């Protein structure tokens, strides 16, 4: 549907004139303008964004959104999506602003250009190898507060995340190599990097698929299987700061476990889980006692009871046919 000289009305009052707009009613994507976004706040005034969708091909597209951020100034958004093959894709998001209202530490910042960027990509090669990357970049941490109407959906915690993973999966075990490079959002200097924040560089995970060694229809020994989880993690600061706590360490975890589905005893279903939890630490910055170990056995039994309410058919009234006119 193509519309020219359109008016947007709210309760019969014309609030916007739209010279040309397209509503697609077919499966094929088409280049053109999307519906605009409008906002109004007492503190920052009128906000307007006009997205333009660019159908670059069957496997890629882009959305360019020139924006007026109220009294803050002008800017825009850029989104690009590209599928390179089966289970191979990357996605780029970016927000740009030439901000005239931004103040850092109660003084006008020299840097009026502000930016947020996000890159997410995933590549899988067959059923075994895989790679995943997620990276966020910001010019300053205050941008999440000033542009929360756009950036709130990208906040998952107190960190601006950088994550990379390489994995291998087989029918018997999984191996994952992970690395995290995070920027602490709870840091008083909005344009600086918290170099004392603890990073994970890297983390190696090895998991053995559960292997069953007992299966029967007899209660008490109905189903039993065991597995193993291992991981080695390196915690590291860019700037060493261990006046109170030890923050730079290597940690090794080993958790062999066994699950035991006992089965039903009357209406009650029983299952048990037992694992041996072993942890070993190595502190490279400590001169005296630079190793530490702890271990323990954790045993857990769960009993569950399921109750069902079964409703019958609805009420039916029978009338003799001779009583029906």
PDB file of C-alpha atoms in Angstrom:
ATOM      1  CA  UNK A   1       0.000   0.000   0.000  1.00  0.00           C
ATOM      2  CA  UNK A   2       1.472   3.342  -1.062  1.00  0.00           C
ATOM      3  CA  UNK A   3       0.069   6.493   0.523  1.00  0.00           C
ATOM      4  CA  UNK A   4       0.794  10.085  -0.469  1.00  0.00           C
ATOM      5  CA  UNK A   5      -0.184  13.279   1.362  1.00  0.00           C
ATOM      6  CA  UNK A   6      -1.127  11.428   4.548  1.00  0.00           C
ATOM      7  CA  UNK A   7      -2.095  12.925   7.894  1.00  0.00           C
ATOM      8  CA  UNK A   8      -1.600  11.261  11.263  1.00  0.00           C
ATOM      9  CA  UNK A   9      -4.457  12.029  13.643  1.00  0.00           C
ATOM     10  CA  UNK A  10      -4.843  11.452  17.364  1.00  0.00           C
ATOM     11  CA  UNK A  11      -8.478  11.688  18.549  1.00  0.00           C
ATOM     12  CA  UNK A  12      -9.360  13.540  15.381  1.00  0.00           C
ATOM     13  CA  UNK A  13      -6.562  16.110  15.712  1.00  0.00           C
ATOM     14  CA  UNK A  14      -3.903  16.262  12.976  1.00  0.00           C
ATOM     15  CA  UNK A  15      -0.460  15.894  14.606  1.00  0.00           C
ATOM     16  CA  UNK A  16       1.748  15.033  11.615  1.00  0.00           C
ATOM     17  CA  UNK A  17       1.867  15.322   7.851  1.00  0.00           C
ATOM     18  CA  UNK A  18       3.471  12.385   6.002  1.00  0.00           C
ATOM     19  CA  UNK A  19       4.173  13.089   2.311  1.00  0.00           C
ATOM     20  CA  UNK A  20       4.801   9.465   1.338  1.00  0.00           C
ATOM     21  CA  UNK A  21       4.671   6.136   3.168  1.00  0.00           C
ATOM     22  CA  UNK A  22       4.563   2.444   2.201  1.00  0.00           C
ATOM     23  CA  UNK A  23       2.891  -0.420   4.063  1.00  0.00           C
ATOM     24  CA  UNK A  24       4.093  -3.759   2.630  1.00  0.00           C
ATOM     25  CA  UNK A  25       1.471  -6.456   2.096  1.00  0.00           C
ATOM     26  CA  UNK A  26       3.744  -8.958   0.385  1.00  0.00           C
ATOM     27  CA  UNK A  27       6.535 -11.252   1.519  1.00  0.00           C
ATOM     28  CA  UNK A  28       9.247  -9.597  -0.556  1.00  0.00           C
ATOM     29  CA  UNK A  29      11.090  -6.879   1.341  1.00  0.00           C
ATOM     30  CA  UNK A  30      11.148  -3.430  -0.193  1.00  0.00           C
ATOM     31  CA  UNK A  31      13.331  -0.382   0.312  1.00  0.00           C
ATOM     32  CA  UNK A  32      11.494   2.597   1.754  1.00  0.00           C
ATOM     33  CA  UNK A  33      10.565   4.689   4.771  1.00  0.00           C
ATOM     34  CA  UNK A  34       9.325   3.029   7.952  1.00  0.00           C
ATOM     35  CA  UNK A  35       6.896   4.550  10.421  1.00  0.00           C
ATOM     36  CA  UNK A  36       8.555   7.338  12.450  1.00  0.00           C
ATOM     37  CA  UNK A  37       9.082   7.424  16.213  1.00  0.00           C
ATOM     38  CA  UNK A  38       7.949  10.435  18.227  1.00  0.00           C
ATOM     39  CA  UNK A  39       8.678  11.355  21.832  1.00  0.00           C
ATOM     40  CA  UNK A  40       8.157  14.335  24.109  1.00  0.00           C
ATOM     41  CA  UNK A  41       9.617  15.019  27.568  1.00  0.00           C
ATOM     42  CA  UNK A  42       9.572  18.090  29.797  1.00  0.00           C
ATOM     43  CA  UNK A  43      13.347  18.048  30.292  1.00  0.00           C
ATOM     44  CA  UNK A  44      14.580  17.449  26.728  1.00  0.00           C
ATOM     45  CA  UNK A  45      11.720  18.503  24.469  1.00  0.00           C
ATOM     46  CA  UNK A  46      10.490  16.961  21.217  1.00  0.00           C
ATOM     47  CA  UNK A  47      12.179  13.858  19.795  1.00  0.00           C
ATOM     48  CA  UNK A  48      11.693  12.611  16.225  1.00  0.00           C
ATOM     49  CA  UNK A  49      13.208   9.666  14.340  1.00  0.00           C
ATOM     50  CA  UNK A  50      12.570   8.689  10.736  1.00  0.00           C
ATOM     51  CA  UNK A  51      13.866   5.182   9.863  1.00  0.00           C
ATOM     52  CA  UNK A  52      14.775   4.265   6.297  1.00  0.00           C
ATOM     53  CA  UNK A  53      14.898   0.544   5.460  1.00  0.00           C
ATOM     54  CA  UNK A  54      17.362  -0.502   2.772  1.00  0.00           C
ATOM     55  CA  UNK A  55      16.818  -3.991   1.311  1.00  0.00           C
ATOM     56  CA  UNK A  56      20.336  -4.752   0.121  1.00  0.00           C
ATOM     57  CA  UNK A  57      19.583  -8.356  -0.776  1.00  0.00           C
ATOM     58  CA  UNK A  58      17.909 -11.555   0.339  1.00  0.00           C
ATOM     59  CA  UNK A  59      20.549 -12.118   3.028  1.00  0.00           C
ATOM     60  CA  UNK A  60      21.351  -8.577   4.188  1.00  0.00           C
ATOM     61  CA  UNK A  61      19.656  -5.284   4.990  1.00  0.00           C
ATOM     62  CA  UNK A  62      20.252  -1.976   6.713  1.00  0.00           C
ATOM     63  CA  UNK A  63      18.106   0.530   8.607  1.00  0.00           C
ATOM     64  CA  UNK A  64      19.306   4.143   8.743  1.00  0.00           C
ATOM     65  CA  UNK A  65      17.447   6.443  11.139  1.00  0.00           C
ATOM     66  CA  UNK A  66      18.219  10.189  11.107  1.00  0.00           C
ATOM     67  CA  UNK A  67      17.106  11.560  14.478  1.00  0.00           C
ATOM     68  CA  UNK A  68      16.456  14.770  16.360  1.00  0.00           C
ATOM     69  CA  UNK A  69      17.139  14.173  20.059  1.00  0.00           C
ATOM     70  CA  UNK A  70      15.200  17.161  21.356  1.00  0.00           C
ATOM     71  CA  UNK A  71      17.354  19.855  22.928  1.00  0.00           C
ATOM     72  CA  UNK A  72      20.356  17.533  22.907  1.00  0.00           C
ATOM     73  CA  UNK A  73      20.874  17.956  19.184  1.00  0.00           C
ATOM     74  CA  UNK A  74      20.899  15.717  16.138  1.00  0.00           C
ATOM     75  CA  UNK A  75      22.152  12.218  15.450  1.00  0.00           C
ATOM     76  CA  UNK A  76      20.872   8.907  14.259  1.00  0.00           C
ATOM     77  CA  UNK A  77      20.900   5.139  14.371  1.00  0.00           C
ATOM     78  CA  UNK A  78      22.409   2.593  11.994  1.00  0.00           C
ATOM     79  CA  UNK A  79      21.525  -1.102  11.978  1.00  0.00           C
ATOM     80  CA  UNK A  80      23.054  -3.663   9.622  1.00  0.00           C
ATOM     81  CA  UNK A  81      22.224  -7.378   9.428  1.00  0.00           C
ATOM     82  CA  UNK A  82      23.995  -9.943   7.257  1.00  0.00           C
ATOM     83  CA  UNK A  83      23.544 -13.709   6.935  1.00  0.00           C
ATOM     84  CA  UNK A  84      26.680 -15.254   5.450  1.00  0.00           C
ATOM     85  CA  UNK A  85      25.430 -18.840   5.352  1.00  0.00           C
ATOM     86  CA  UNK A  86      23.678 -21.467   7.404  1.00  0.00           C
ATOM     87  CA  UNK A  87      24.200 -20.590  11.088  1.00  0.00           C
ATOM     88  CA  UNK A  88      26.622 -17.809  10.099  1.00  0.00           C
ATOM     89  CA  UNK A  89      25.521 -14.215  10.676  1.00  0.00           C
ATOM     90  CA  UNK A  90      26.459 -10.902  12.239  1.00  0.00           C
ATOM     91  CA  UNK A  91      24.437  -7.945  13.456  1.00  0.00           C
ATOM     92  CA  UNK A  92      25.651  -4.362  13.930  1.00  0.00           C
ATOM     93  CA  UNK A  93      23.831  -1.643  15.898  1.00  0.00           C
ATOM     94  CA  UNK A  94      25.030   1.909  16.401  1.00  0.00           C
ATOM     95  CA  UNK A  95      23.694   5.165  17.842  1.00  0.00           C
ATOM     96  CA  UNK A  96      25.358   8.511  17.101  1.00  0.00           C
ATOM     97  CA  UNK A  97      24.710  11.894  18.677  1.00  0.00           C
ATOM     98  CA  UNK A  98      26.172  15.377  18.464  1.00  0.00           C
ATOM     99  CA  UNK A  99      25.103  16.316  21.974  1.00  0.00           C
ATOM    100  CA  UNK A 100      24.949  19.979  23.032  1.00  0.00           C
ATOM    101  CA  UNK A 101      23.555  19.278  26.526  1.00  0.00           C
ATOM    102  CA  UNK A 102      25.952  16.679  27.900  1.00  0.00           C
ATOM    103  CA  UNK A 103      27.758  17.550  31.109  1.00  0.00           C
ATOM    104  CA  UNK A 104      30.380  15.381  32.755  1.00  0.00           C
ATOM    105  CA  UNK A 105      31.158  16.182  36.412  1.00  0.00           C
ATOM    106  CA  UNK A 106      29.024  19.350  36.237  1.00  0.00           C
ATOM    107  CA  UNK A 107      31.067  20.911  33.435  1.00  0.00           C
ATOM    108  CA  UNK A 108      30.413  20.929  29.689  1.00  0.00           C
ATOM    109  CA  UNK A 109      32.344  18.105  28.085  1.00  0.00           C
ATOM    110  CA  UNK A 110      34.829  18.917  25.330  1.00  0.00           C
ATOM    111  CA  UNK A 111      33.601  15.893  23.409  1.00  0.00           C
ATOM    112  CA  UNK A 112      30.165  16.631  21.997  1.00  0.00           C
ATOM    113  CA  UNK A 113      30.177  13.550  19.774  1.00  0.00           C
ATOM    114  CA  UNK A 114      28.710  10.555  21.635  1.00  0.00           C
ATOM    115  CA  UNK A 115      28.394   7.027  20.332  1.00  0.00           C
ATOM    116  CA  UNK A 116      27.128   3.571  21.264  1.00  0.00           C
ATOM    117  CA  UNK A 117      28.014   0.517  19.197  1.00  0.00           C
ATOM    118  CA  UNK A 118      27.118  -3.145  19.393  1.00  0.00           C
ATOM    119  CA  UNK A 119      28.447  -6.057  17.364  1.00  0.00           C
ATOM    120  CA  UNK A 120      27.038  -9.566  17.659  1.00  0.00           C
ATOM    121  CA  UNK A 121      28.080 -12.447  15.459  1.00  0.00           C
ATOM    122  CA  UNK A 122      27.822 -16.213  15.386  1.00  0.00           C
ATOM    123  CA  UNK A 123      29.523 -18.731  13.132  1.00  0.00           C
ATOM    124  CA  UNK A 124      28.868 -22.473  13.286  1.00  0.00           C
ATOM    125  CA  UNK A 125      30.798 -24.941  11.166  1.00  0.00           C
ATOM    126  CA  UNK A 126      28.843 -28.168  10.879  1.00  0.00           C
ATOM    127  CA  UNK A 127      27.550 -29.710  14.079  1.00  0.00           C
ATOM    128  CA  UNK A 128      30.807 -29.473  16.035  1.00  0.00           C
ATOM    129  CA  UNK A 129      32.666 -26.159  15.866  1.00  0.00           C
ATOM    130  CA  UNK A 130      31.188 -22.792  16.751  1.00  0.00           C
ATOM    131  CA  UNK A 131      32.184 -19.196  17.460  1.00  0.00           C
ATOM    132  CA  UNK A 132      30.280 -16.363  19.147  1.00  0.00           C
ATOM    133  CA  UNK A 133      31.235 -12.706  19.680  1.00  0.00           C
ATOM    134  CA  UNK A 134      29.356  -9.938  21.492  1.00  0.00           C
ATOM    135  CA  UNK A 135      30.941  -6.526  21.919  1.00  0.00           C
ATOM    136  CA  UNK A 136      29.660  -3.142  23.125  1.00  0.00           C
ATOM    137  CA  UNK A 137      31.462   0.182  22.827  1.00  0.00           C
ATOM    138  CA  UNK A 138      30.540   3.574  24.315  1.00  0.00           C
ATOM    139  CA  UNK A 139      32.203   6.969  24.450  1.00  0.00           C
ATOM    140  CA  UNK A 140      30.928   7.576  27.996  1.00  0.00           C
ATOM    141  CA  UNK A 141      28.885   5.695  30.594  1.00  0.00           C
ATOM    142  CA  UNK A 142      26.340   8.505  31.054  1.00  0.00           C
ATOM    143  CA  UNK A 143      24.925   7.742  27.612  1.00  0.00           C
ATOM    144  CA  UNK A 144      22.836   4.902  29.091  1.00  0.00           C
ATOM    145  CA  UNK A 145      21.025   7.418  31.302  1.00  0.00           C
ATOM    146  CA  UNK A 146      20.663  10.216  28.761  1.00  0.00           C
ATOM    147  CA  UNK A 147      19.366   7.945  25.971  1.00  0.00           C
ATOM    148  CA  UNK A 148      17.618   5.311  28.085  1.00  0.00           C
ATOM    149  CA  UNK A 149      14.620   5.206  25.708  1.00  0.00           C
ATOM    150  CA  UNK A 150      16.940   3.623  23.134  1.00  0.00           C
ATOM    151  CA  UNK A 151      19.718   1.932  25.135  1.00  0.00           C
ATOM    152  CA  UNK A 152      17.749   0.400  28.028  1.00  0.00           C
ATOM    153  CA  UNK A 153      17.112  -2.757  25.980  1.00  0.00           C
ATOM    154  CA  UNK A 154      20.888  -3.329  25.678  1.00  0.00           C
ATOM    155  CA  UNK A 155      21.590  -3.171  29.429  1.00  0.00           C
ATOM    156  CA  UNK A 156      21.812  -6.617  31.005  1.00  0.00           C
ATOM    157  CA  UNK A 157      23.713  -5.746  34.174  1.00  0.00           C
ATOM    158  CA  UNK A 158      26.343  -3.409  35.575  1.00  0.00           C
ATOM    159  CA  UNK A 159      28.824  -4.071  32.772  1.00  0.00           C
ATOM    160  CA  UNK A 160      29.387  -2.996  29.186  1.00  0.00           C
ATOM    161  CA  UNK A 161      30.126  -6.422  27.848  1.00  0.00           C
ATOM    162  CA  UNK A 162      32.783  -7.835  25.597  1.00  0.00           C
ATOM    163  CA  UNK A 163      32.523 -11.603  25.175  1.00  0.00           C
ATOM    164  CA  UNK A 164      34.111 -14.123  22.818  1.00  0.00           C
ATOM    165  CA  UNK A 165      33.557 -17.887  22.768  1.00  0.00           C
ATOM    166  CA  UNK A 166      34.966 -20.772  20.750  1.00  0.00           C
ATOM    167  CA  UNK A 167      33.288 -24.144  21.289  1.00  0.00           C
ATOM    168  CA  UNK A 168      33.555 -27.734  20.175  1.00  0.00           C
ATOM    169  CA  UNK A 169      30.773 -30.247  20.710  1.00  0.00           C
ATOM    170  CA  UNK A 170      30.765 -33.996  20.181  1.00  0.00           C
ATOM    171  CA  UNK A 171      28.417 -36.768  21.211  1.00  0.00           C
ATOM    172  CA  UNK A 172      30.523 -37.401  24.325  1.00  0.00           C
ATOM    173  CA  UNK A 173      31.807 -34.011  25.575  1.00  0.00           C
ATOM    174  CA  UNK A 174      31.689 -30.217  25.153  1.00  0.00           C
ATOM    175  CA  UNK A 175      34.693 -27.845  25.221  1.00  0.00           C
ATOM    176  CA  UNK A 176      34.236 -24.072  25.480  1.00  0.00           C
ATOM    177  CA  UNK A 177      36.919 -21.411  25.608  1.00  0.00           C
ATOM    178  CA  UNK A 178      35.527 -18.066  26.799  1.00  0.00           C
ATOM    179  CA  UNK A 179      36.976 -14.607  27.396  1.00  0.00           C
ATOM    180  CA  UNK A 180      35.270 -11.546  28.899  1.00  0.00           C
ATOM    181  CA  UNK A 181      36.481  -7.967  28.663  1.00  0.00           C
ATOM    182  CA  UNK A 182      34.076  -5.808  30.666  1.00  0.00           C
ATOM    183  CA  UNK A 183      33.754  -2.124  31.396  1.00  0.00           C
ATOM    184  CA  UNK A 184      32.416  -1.345  34.857  1.00  0.00           C
ATOM    185  CA  UNK A 185      29.362   0.931  34.624  1.00  0.00           C
ATOM    186  CA  UNK A 186      29.461   1.677  38.377  1.00  0.00           C
ATOM    187  CA  UNK A 187      32.544   3.862  37.993  1.00  0.00           C
ATOM    188  CA  UNK A 188      32.609   7.581  38.896  1.00  0.00           C
ATOM    189  CA  UNK A 189      34.576   8.700  35.805  1.00  0.00           C
ATOM    190  CA  UNK A 190      32.112   8.365  32.929  1.00  0.00           C
ATOM    191  CA  UNK A 191      34.701   8.662  30.167  1.00  0.00           C
ATOM    192  CA  UNK A 192      37.375   6.494  31.812  1.00  0.00           C
ATOM    193  CA  UNK A 193      37.950   2.735  32.053  1.00  0.00           C
ATOM    194  CA  UNK A 194      38.002   1.030  35.467  1.00  0.00           C
ATOM    195  CA  UNK A 195      41.375  -0.696  35.222  1.00  0.00           C
ATOM    196  CA  UNK A 196      40.971  -2.369  38.641  1.00  0.00           C
ATOM    197  CA  UNK A 197      37.840  -4.224  37.491  1.00  0.00           C
ATOM    198  CA  UNK A 198      38.355  -7.987  37.515  1.00  0.00           C
ATOM    199  CA  UNK A 199      38.368  -9.516  34.029  1.00  0.00           C
ATOM    200  CA  UNK A 200      38.026 -13.172  33.022  1.00  0.00           C
ATOM    201  CA  UNK A 201      40.840 -13.889  30.579  1.00  0.00           C
ATOM    202  CA  UNK A 202      40.142 -16.694  29.733  1.00  0.00           C
ATOM    203  CA  UNK A 203      37.853 -19.493  30.988  1.00  0.00           C
ATOM    204  CA  UNK A 204      38.006 -23.100  29.773  1.00  0.00           C
ATOM    205  CA  UNK A 205      34.987 -25.381  30.288  1.00  0.00           C
ATOM    206  CA  UNK A 206      34.894 -29.129  29.686  1.00  0.00           C
ATOM    207  CA  UNK A 207      31.670 -31.071  30.220  1.00  0.00           C
ATOM    208  CA  UNK A 208      31.193 -34.787  29.825  1.00  0.00           C
ATOM    209  CA  UNK A 209      27.760 -35.814  28.601  1.00  0.00           C
ATOM    210  CA  UNK A 210      25.759 -37.823  31.157  1.00  0.00           C
ATOM    211  CA  UNK A 211      26.460 -41.526  30.723  1.00  0.00           C
ATOM    212  CA  UNK A 212      23.863 -44.015  31.886  1.00  0.00           C
ATOM    213  CA  UNK A 213      25.003 -47.211  33.578  1.00  0.00           C
ATOM    214  CA  UNK A 214      21.720 -48.509  35.010  1.00  0.00           C
ATOM    215  CA  UNK A 215      18.240 -48.537  33.516  1.00  0.00           C
ATOM    216  CA  UNK A 216      15.306 -50.743  34.455  1.00  0.00           C
ATOM    217  CA  UNK A 217      11.604 -50.700  35.240  1.00  0.00           C
ATOM    218  CA  UNK A 218      12.241 -51.666  38.829  1.00  0.00           C
ATOM    219  CA  UNK A 219      11.798 -49.011  41.512  1.00  0.00           C
ATOM    220  CA  UNK A 220      14.807 -48.015  43.609  1.00  0.00           C
ATOM    221  CA  UNK A 221      17.196 -48.741  40.689  1.00  0.00           C
ATOM    222  CA  UNK A 222      15.129 -47.281  37.879  1.00  0.00           C
ATOM    223  CA  UNK A 223      17.707 -45.015  36.245  1.00  0.00           C
ATOM    224  CA  UNK A 224      21.276 -44.002  37.121  1.00  0.00           C
ATOM    225  CA  UNK A 225      23.843 -41.954  35.184  1.00  0.00           C
ATOM    226  CA  UNK A 226      26.982 -39.965  35.895  1.00  0.00           C
ATOM    227  CA  UNK A 227      28.823 -36.988  34.383  1.00  0.00           C
ATOM    228  CA  UNK A 228      31.731 -34.613  34.887  1.00  0.00           C
ATOM    229  CA  UNK A 229      32.148 -30.812  34.701  1.00  0.00           C
ATOM    230  CA  UNK A 230      35.593 -29.145  34.675  1.00  0.00           C
ATOM    231  CA  UNK A 231      36.581 -25.490  34.313  1.00  0.00           C
ATOM    232  CA  UNK A 232      39.736 -23.430  34.611  1.00  0.00           C
ATOM    233  CA  UNK A 233      39.331 -19.650  35.064  1.00  0.00           C
ATOM    234  CA  UNK A 234      41.881 -16.834  35.125  1.00  0.00           C
ATOM    235  CA  UNK A 235      40.800 -13.710  37.054  1.00  0.00           C
ATOM    236  CA  UNK A 236      42.965 -10.697  36.204  1.00  0.00           C
ATOM    237  CA  UNK A 237      43.077  -6.932  36.803  1.00  0.00           C
ATOM    238  CA  UNK A 238      44.679  -4.479  34.394  1.00  0.00           C
ATOM    239  CA  UNK A 239      45.895  -2.499  37.392  1.00  0.00           C
ATOM    240  CA  UNK A 240      46.779  -4.565  40.439  1.00  0.00           C
ATOM    241  CA  UNK A 241      44.688  -3.603  43.481  1.00  0.00           C
ATOM    242  CA  UNK A 242      44.760  -6.215  46.243  1.00  0.00           C
ATOM    243  CA  UNK A 243      44.971  -4.137  49.420  1.00  0.00           C
ATOM    244  CA  UNK A 244      41.884  -5.773  50.948  1.00  0.00           C
ATOM    245  CA  UNK A 245      40.880  -8.724  48.787  1.00  0.00           C
ATOM    246  CA  UNK A 246      42.680 -11.184  46.536  1.00  0.00           C
ATOM    247  CA  UNK A 247      41.365 -10.528  43.021  1.00  0.00           C
ATOM    248  CA  UNK A 248      44.026 -12.056  40.758  1.00  0.00           C
ATOM    249  CA  UNK A 249      43.875 -15.829  40.735  1.00  0.00           C
ATOM    250  CA  UNK A 250      43.606 -19.059  38.777  1.00  0.00           C
ATOM    251  CA  UNK A 251      40.716 -21.288  39.820  1.00  0.00           C
ATOM    252  CA  UNK A 252      40.225 -24.947  38.899  1.00  0.00           C
ATOM    253  CA  UNK A 253      36.840 -26.620  39.477  1.00  0.00           C
ATOM    254  CA  UNK A 254      36.078 -30.328  39.205  1.00  0.00           C
ATOM    255  CA  UNK A 255      32.559 -31.647  39.758  1.00  0.00           C
ATOM    256  CA  UNK A 256      31.939 -35.331  39.072  1.00  0.00           C
ATOM    257  CA  UNK A 257      28.291 -36.133  39.772  1.00  0.00           C
ATOM    258  CA  UNK A 258      25.745 -38.939  39.731  1.00  0.00           C
ATOM    259  CA  UNK A 259      21.987 -38.657  39.248  1.00  0.00           C
ATOM    260  CA  UNK A 260      19.785 -41.429  40.547  1.00  0.00           C
ATOM    261  CA  UNK A 261      16.119 -41.577  39.567  1.00  0.00           C
ATOM    262  CA  UNK A 262      14.692 -43.869  42.211  1.00  0.00           C
ATOM    263  CA  UNK A 263      11.180 -43.939  40.783  1.00  0.00           C
ATOM    264  CA  UNK A 264       7.707 -44.010  42.273  1.00  0.00           C
ATOM    265  CA  UNK A 265       7.024 -45.242  45.777  1.00  0.00           C
ATOM    266  CA  UNK A 266       3.281 -45.087  45.818  1.00  0.00           C
ATOM    267  CA  UNK A 267       2.242 -41.643  44.486  1.00  0.00           C
ATOM    268  CA  UNK A 268       5.616 -40.062  45.437  1.00  0.00           C
ATOM    269  CA  UNK A 269       8.450 -39.787  42.904  1.00  0.00           C
ATOM    270  CA  UNK A 270      11.990 -39.820  44.323  1.00  0.00           C
ATOM    271  CA  UNK A 271      15.289 -38.810  42.755  1.00  0.00           C
ATOM    272  CA  UNK A 272      18.738 -38.118  44.165  1.00  0.00           C
ATOM    273  CA  UNK A 273      21.783 -36.121  43.092  1.00  0.00           C
ATOM    274  CA  UNK A 274      25.280 -36.460  44.521  1.00  0.00           C
ATOM    275  CA  UNK A 275      28.423 -34.617  43.430  1.00  0.00           C
ATOM    276  CA  UNK A 276      31.965 -34.145  44.638  1.00  0.00           C
ATOM    277  CA  UNK A 277      32.855 -30.436  44.529  1.00  0.00           C
ATOM    278  CA  UNK A 278      36.584 -29.710  44.354  1.00  0.00           C
ATOM    279  CA  UNK A 279      38.161 -26.246  43.939  1.00  0.00           C
ATOM    280  CA  UNK A 280      41.815 -25.309  43.747  1.00  0.00           C
ATOM    281  CA  UNK A 281      43.203 -21.756  43.656  1.00  0.00           C
ATOM    282  CA  UNK A 282      46.568 -20.365  42.677  1.00  0.00           C
ATOM    283  CA  UNK A 283      47.400 -16.729  43.555  1.00  0.00           C
ATOM    284  CA  UNK A 284      50.305 -15.546  41.364  1.00  0.00           C
ATOM    285  CA  UNK A 285      50.700 -12.207  43.205  1.00  0.00           C
ATOM    286  CA  UNK A 286      50.929 -13.667  46.695  1.00  0.00           C
ATOM    287  CA  UNK A 287      54.442 -14.285  48.003  1.00  0.00           C
ATOM    288  CA  UNK A 288      53.623 -16.522  50.974  1.00  0.00           C
ATOM    289  CA  UNK A 289      50.616 -18.854  50.792  1.00  0.00           C
ATOM    290  CA  UNK A 290      49.754 -18.751  47.102  1.00  0.00           C
ATOM    291  CA  UNK A 291      47.650 -21.932  46.876  1.00  0.00           C
ATOM    292  CA  UNK A 292      44.357 -22.978  48.424  1.00  0.00           C
ATOM    293  CA  UNK A 293      42.027 -25.974  48.034  1.00  0.00           C
ATOM    294  CA  UNK A 294      38.601 -26.904  49.271  1.00  0.00           C
ATOM    295  CA  UNK A 295      36.353 -29.886  48.626  1.00  0.00           C
ATOM    296  CA  UNK A 296      33.117 -31.415  49.766  1.00  0.00           C
ATOM    297  CA  UNK A 297      30.349 -33.854  48.947  1.00  0.00           C
ATOM    298  CA  UNK A 298      26.869 -32.528  48.245  1.00  0.00           C
ATOM    299  CA  UNK A 299      23.941 -34.933  48.429  1.00  0.00           C
ATOM    300  CA  UNK A 300      20.379 -33.975  47.608  1.00  0.00           C
ATOM    301  CA  UNK A 301      17.156 -36.012  47.470  1.00  0.00           C
ATOM    302  CA  UNK A 302      13.930 -34.699  45.998  1.00  0.00           C
ATOM    303  CA  UNK A 303      10.439 -36.076  46.570  1.00  0.00           C
ATOM    304  CA  UNK A 304       7.606 -34.818  44.382  1.00  0.00           C
ATOM    305  CA  UNK A 305       3.874 -35.440  44.356  1.00  0.00           C
ATOM    306  CA  UNK A 306       1.658 -34.517  41.443  1.00  0.00           C
ATOM    307  CA  UNK A 307      -2.076 -33.951  41.887  1.00  0.00           C
ATOM    308  CA  UNK A 308      -4.474 -33.624  38.943  1.00  0.00           C
ATOM    309  CA  UNK A 309      -8.056 -32.414  38.941  1.00  0.00           C
ATOM    310  CA  UNK A 310      -9.978 -34.058  36.112  1.00  0.00           C
ATOM    311  CA  UNK A 311     -13.212 -32.343  35.167  1.00  0.00           C
ATOM    312  CA  UNK A 312     -16.086 -34.355  33.655  1.00  0.00           C
ATOM    313  CA  UNK A 313     -18.269 -33.404  30.704  1.00  0.00           C
ATOM    314  CA  UNK A 314     -20.568 -30.409  30.970  1.00  0.00           C
ATOM    315  CA  UNK A 315     -24.171 -30.776  32.172  1.00  0.00           C
ATOM    316  CA  UNK A 316     -26.585 -32.093  29.567  1.00  0.00           C
ATOM    317  CA  UNK A 317     -30.367 -31.778  29.742  1.00  0.00           C
ATOM    318  CA  UNK A 318     -32.425 -34.420  27.948  1.00  0.00           C
ATOM    319  CA  UNK A 319     -35.887 -33.482  26.627  1.00  0.00           C
ATOM    320  CA  UNK A 320     -38.250 -36.117  25.153  1.00  0.00           C
ATOM    321  CA  UNK A 321     -38.861 -35.452  21.500  1.00  0.00           C
ATOM    322  CA  UNK A 322     -42.650 -35.472  21.981  1.00  0.00           C
ATOM    323  CA  UNK A 323     -42.291 -32.381  24.207  1.00  0.00           C
ATOM    324  CA  UNK A 324     -40.637 -30.402  21.390  1.00  0.00           C
ATOM    325  CA  UNK A 325     -43.068 -28.465  19.178  1.00  0.00           C
TER     326      UNK A 325
END
